[in-house]
PDB file of C-alpha atoms in Angstrom:
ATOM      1  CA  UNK A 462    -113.148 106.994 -95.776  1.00 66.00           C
ATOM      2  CA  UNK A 463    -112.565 103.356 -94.102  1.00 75.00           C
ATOM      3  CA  UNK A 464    -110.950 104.577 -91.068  1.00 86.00           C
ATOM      4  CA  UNK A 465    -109.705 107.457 -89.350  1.00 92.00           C
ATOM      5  CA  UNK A 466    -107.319 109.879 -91.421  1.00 92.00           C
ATOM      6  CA  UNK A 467    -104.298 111.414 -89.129  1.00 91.00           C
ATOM      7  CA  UNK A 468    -104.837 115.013 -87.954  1.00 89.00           C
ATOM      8  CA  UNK A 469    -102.467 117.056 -86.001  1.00 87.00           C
ATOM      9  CA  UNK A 470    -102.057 116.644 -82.236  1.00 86.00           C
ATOM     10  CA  UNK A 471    -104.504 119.269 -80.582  1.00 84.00           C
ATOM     11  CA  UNK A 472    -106.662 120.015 -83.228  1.00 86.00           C
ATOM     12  CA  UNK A 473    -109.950 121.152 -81.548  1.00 85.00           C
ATOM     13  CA  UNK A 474    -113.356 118.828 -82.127  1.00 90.00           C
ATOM     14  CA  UNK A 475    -116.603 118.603 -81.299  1.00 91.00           C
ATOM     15  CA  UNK A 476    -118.040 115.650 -79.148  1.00 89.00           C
ATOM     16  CA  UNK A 477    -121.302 115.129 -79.308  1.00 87.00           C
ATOM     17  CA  UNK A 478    -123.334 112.819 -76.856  1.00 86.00           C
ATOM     18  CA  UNK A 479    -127.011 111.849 -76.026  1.00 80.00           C
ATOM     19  CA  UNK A 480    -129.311 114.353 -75.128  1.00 72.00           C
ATOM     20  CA  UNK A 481    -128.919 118.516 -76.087  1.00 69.00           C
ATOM     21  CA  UNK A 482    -125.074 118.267 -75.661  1.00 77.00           C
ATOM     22  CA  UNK A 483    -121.737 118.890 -77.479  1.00 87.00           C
ATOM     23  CA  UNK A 484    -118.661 119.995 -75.945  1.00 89.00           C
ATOM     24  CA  UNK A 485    -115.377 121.241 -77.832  1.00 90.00           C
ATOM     25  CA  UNK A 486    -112.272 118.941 -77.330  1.00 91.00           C
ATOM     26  CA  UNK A 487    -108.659 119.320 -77.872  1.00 90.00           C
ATOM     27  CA  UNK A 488    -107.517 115.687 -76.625  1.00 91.00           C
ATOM     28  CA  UNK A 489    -108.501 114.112 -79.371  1.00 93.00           C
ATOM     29  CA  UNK A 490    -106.347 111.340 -80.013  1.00 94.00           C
ATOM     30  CA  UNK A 491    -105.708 108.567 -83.279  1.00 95.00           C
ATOM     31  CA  UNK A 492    -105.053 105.390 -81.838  1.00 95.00           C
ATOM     32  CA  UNK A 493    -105.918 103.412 -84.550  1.00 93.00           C
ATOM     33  CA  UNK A 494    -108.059 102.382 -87.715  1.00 93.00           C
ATOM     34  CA  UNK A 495    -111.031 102.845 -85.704  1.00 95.00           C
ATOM     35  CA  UNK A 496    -110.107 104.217 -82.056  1.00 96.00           C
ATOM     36  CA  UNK A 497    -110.187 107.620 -80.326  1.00 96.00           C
ATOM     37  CA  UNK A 498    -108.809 108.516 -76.914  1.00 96.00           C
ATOM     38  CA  UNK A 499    -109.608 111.337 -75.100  1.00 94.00           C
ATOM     39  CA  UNK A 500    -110.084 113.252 -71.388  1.00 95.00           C
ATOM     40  CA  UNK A 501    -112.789 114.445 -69.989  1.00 93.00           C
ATOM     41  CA  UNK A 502    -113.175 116.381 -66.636  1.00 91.00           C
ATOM     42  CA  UNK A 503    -114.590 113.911 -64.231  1.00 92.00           C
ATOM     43  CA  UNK A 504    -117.273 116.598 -63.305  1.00 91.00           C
ATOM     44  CA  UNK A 505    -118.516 117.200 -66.737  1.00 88.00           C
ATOM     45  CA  UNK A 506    -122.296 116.355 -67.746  1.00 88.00           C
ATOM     46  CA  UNK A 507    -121.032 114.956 -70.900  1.00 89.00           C
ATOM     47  CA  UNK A 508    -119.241 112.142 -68.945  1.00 90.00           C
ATOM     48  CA  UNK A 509    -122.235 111.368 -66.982  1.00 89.00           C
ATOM     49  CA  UNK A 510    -124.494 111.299 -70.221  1.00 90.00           C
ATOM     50  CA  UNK A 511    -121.679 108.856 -72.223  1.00 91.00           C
ATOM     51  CA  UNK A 512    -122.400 106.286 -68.721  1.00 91.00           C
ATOM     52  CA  UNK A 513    -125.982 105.997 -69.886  1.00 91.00           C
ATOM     53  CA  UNK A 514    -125.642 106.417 -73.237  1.00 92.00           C
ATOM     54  CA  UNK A 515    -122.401 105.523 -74.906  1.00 94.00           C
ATOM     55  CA  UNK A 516    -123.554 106.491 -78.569  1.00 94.00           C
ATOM     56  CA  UNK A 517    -121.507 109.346 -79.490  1.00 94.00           C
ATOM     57  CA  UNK A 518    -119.720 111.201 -82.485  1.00 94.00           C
ATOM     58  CA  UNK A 519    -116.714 112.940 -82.518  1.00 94.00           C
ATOM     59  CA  UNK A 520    -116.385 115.842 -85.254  1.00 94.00           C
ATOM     60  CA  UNK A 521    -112.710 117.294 -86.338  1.00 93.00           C
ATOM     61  CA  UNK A 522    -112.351 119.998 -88.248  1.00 92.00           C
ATOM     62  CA  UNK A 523    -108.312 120.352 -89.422  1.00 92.00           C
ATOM     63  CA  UNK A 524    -106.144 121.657 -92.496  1.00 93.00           C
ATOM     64  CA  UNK A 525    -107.375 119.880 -94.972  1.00 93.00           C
ATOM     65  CA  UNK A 526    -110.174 117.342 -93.117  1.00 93.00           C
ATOM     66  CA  UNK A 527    -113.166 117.681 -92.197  1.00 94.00           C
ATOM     67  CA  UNK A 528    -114.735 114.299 -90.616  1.00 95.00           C
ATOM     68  CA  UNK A 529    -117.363 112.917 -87.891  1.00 95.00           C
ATOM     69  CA  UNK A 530    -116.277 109.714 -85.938  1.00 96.00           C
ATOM     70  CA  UNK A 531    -119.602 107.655 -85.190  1.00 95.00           C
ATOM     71  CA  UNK A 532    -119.720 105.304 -82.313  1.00 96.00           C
ATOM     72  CA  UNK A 533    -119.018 104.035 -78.501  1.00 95.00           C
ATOM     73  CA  UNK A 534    -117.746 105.701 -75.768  1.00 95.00           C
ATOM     74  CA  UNK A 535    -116.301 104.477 -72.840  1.00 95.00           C
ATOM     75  CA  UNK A 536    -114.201 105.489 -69.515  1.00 95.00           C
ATOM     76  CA  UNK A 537    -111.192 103.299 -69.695  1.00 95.00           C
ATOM     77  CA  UNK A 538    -109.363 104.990 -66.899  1.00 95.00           C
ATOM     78  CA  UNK A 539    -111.482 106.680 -64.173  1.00 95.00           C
ATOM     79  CA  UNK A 540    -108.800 108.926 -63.252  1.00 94.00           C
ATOM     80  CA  UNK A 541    -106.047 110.413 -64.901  1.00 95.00           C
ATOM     81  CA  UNK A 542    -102.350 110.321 -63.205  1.00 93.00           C
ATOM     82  CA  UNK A 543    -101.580 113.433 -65.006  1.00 91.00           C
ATOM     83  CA  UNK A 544    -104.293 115.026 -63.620  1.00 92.00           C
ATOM     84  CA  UNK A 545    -107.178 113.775 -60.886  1.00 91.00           C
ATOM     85  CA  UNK A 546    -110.027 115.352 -61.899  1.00 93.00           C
ATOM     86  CA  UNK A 547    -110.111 114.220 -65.524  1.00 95.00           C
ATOM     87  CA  UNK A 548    -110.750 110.135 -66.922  1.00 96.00           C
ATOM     88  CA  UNK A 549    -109.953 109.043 -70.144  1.00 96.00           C
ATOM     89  CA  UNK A 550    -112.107 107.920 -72.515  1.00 96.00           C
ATOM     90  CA  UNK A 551    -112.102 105.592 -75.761  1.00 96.00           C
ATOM     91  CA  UNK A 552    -114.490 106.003 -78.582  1.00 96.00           C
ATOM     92  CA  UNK A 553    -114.468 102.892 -80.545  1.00 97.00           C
ATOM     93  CA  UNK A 554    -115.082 103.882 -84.177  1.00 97.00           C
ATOM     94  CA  UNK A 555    -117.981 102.399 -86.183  1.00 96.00           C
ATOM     95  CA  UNK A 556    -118.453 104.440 -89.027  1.00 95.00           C
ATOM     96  CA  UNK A 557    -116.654 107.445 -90.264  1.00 96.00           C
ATOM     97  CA  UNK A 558    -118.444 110.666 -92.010  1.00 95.00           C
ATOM     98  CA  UNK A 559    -115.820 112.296 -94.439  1.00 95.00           C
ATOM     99  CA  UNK A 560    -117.614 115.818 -95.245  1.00 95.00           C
ATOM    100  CA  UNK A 561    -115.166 116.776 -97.746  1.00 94.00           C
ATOM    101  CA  UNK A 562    -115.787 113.407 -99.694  1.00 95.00           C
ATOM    102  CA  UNK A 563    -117.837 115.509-102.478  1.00 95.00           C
ATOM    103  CA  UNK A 564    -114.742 117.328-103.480  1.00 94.00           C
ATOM    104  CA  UNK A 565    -116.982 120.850-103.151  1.00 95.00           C
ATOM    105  CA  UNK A 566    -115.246 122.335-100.367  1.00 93.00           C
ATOM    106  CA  UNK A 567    -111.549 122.344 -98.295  1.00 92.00           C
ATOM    107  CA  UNK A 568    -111.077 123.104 -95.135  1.00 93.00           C
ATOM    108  CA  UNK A 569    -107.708 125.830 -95.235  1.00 92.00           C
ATOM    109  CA  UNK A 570    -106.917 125.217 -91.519  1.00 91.00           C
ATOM    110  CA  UNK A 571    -107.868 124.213 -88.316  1.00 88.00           C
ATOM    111  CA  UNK A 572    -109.543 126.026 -85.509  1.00 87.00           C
ATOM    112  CA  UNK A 573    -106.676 128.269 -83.871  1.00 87.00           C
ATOM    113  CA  UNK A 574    -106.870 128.098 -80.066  1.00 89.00           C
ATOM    114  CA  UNK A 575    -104.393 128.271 -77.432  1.00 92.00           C
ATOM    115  CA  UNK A 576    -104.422 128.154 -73.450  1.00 93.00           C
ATOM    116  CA  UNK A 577    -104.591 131.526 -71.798  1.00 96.00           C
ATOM    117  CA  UNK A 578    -103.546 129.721 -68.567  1.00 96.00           C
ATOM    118  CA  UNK A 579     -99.812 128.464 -68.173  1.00 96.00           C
ATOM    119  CA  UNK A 580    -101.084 125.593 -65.535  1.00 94.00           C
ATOM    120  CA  UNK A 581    -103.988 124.665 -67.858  1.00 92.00           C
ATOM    121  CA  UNK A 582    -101.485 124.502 -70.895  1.00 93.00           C
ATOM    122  CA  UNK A 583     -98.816 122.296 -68.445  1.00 95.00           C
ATOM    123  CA  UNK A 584    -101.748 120.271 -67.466  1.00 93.00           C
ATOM    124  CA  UNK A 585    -102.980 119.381 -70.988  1.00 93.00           C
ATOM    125  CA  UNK A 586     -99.628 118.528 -72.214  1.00 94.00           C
ATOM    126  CA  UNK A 587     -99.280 115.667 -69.206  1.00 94.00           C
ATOM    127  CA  UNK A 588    -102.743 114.656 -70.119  1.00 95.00           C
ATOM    128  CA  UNK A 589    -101.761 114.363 -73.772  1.00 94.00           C
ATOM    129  CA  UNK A 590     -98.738 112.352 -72.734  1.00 94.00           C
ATOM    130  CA  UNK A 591    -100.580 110.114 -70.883  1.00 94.00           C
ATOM    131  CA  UNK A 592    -103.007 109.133 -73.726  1.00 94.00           C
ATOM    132  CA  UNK A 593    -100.234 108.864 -75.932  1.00 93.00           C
ATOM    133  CA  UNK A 594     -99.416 106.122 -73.415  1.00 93.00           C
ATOM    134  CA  UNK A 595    -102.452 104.702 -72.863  1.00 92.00           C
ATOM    135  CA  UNK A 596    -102.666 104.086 -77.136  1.00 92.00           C
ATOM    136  CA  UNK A 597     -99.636 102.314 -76.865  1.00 87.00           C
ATOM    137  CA  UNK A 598     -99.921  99.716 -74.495  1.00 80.00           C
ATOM    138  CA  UNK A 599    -103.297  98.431 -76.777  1.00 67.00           C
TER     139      UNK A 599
END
């Protein structure tokens, strides 16, 4: 795989940063060849680990891929206008892990999730929008 494959808007991930740490995602967005965007909440150790250390990997499970994105994070928005408690981030791509390369396996579907909480679902949606906007303007 020489870059990163398209996958579904909200398909859940795993980041993984320094130290014992990995946090599920579901902001996970393409924004090119070899760029991620995504939102963290301000508050969250993970952010304050990817300031130290930006090595990080990025692992999507969806219908039909199953991949780890190897690289460097960084904030490239401190705060959010969708939503003030959450910054974006952008994990530049150096190397991309395509688990189903060996032909052995398939992944059926993604990871079914959903918000339980109308505000937290309106919330993510403005976040998502925002990103979307953010991958544009690059």
């Amino acid at each position: 795989m020489s870059g990163l494959p398209e996958w579904p808007e909200g398909s859940a991930g795993v980041l993984c940063v320094a130290g014992p740490h990995a946090i599920p995602v579901s902001t996970a967005l393409r924004a090119g060849d070899r760029r991620v965007l995504l939102a963290l909440g301000r508050r969250r150790d993970a952010l304050a680990r990817l300031r130290e250390e930006p090595q990080a990997a990025l692992c999507l499970l969806a219908r039909g891929l199953a991949f780890t994105a190897h690289g460097h994070a960084r904030v490239v928005r401190e705060e959010l206008e969708a939503a003030r408690g959450v910054a974006a981030l952008e994990l530049v791509v150096e190397r991309v892990q395509d688990h189903l390369a060996d032909g052995r396996t398939e992944m059926l579907s993604a990871a079914g999730w959903r918000w339980l909480d109308p505000d937290a679902a309106a919330a993510d949606a403005r976040i998502s929008a925002e990103l979307r906007g953010l991958a544009e303007r690059r």
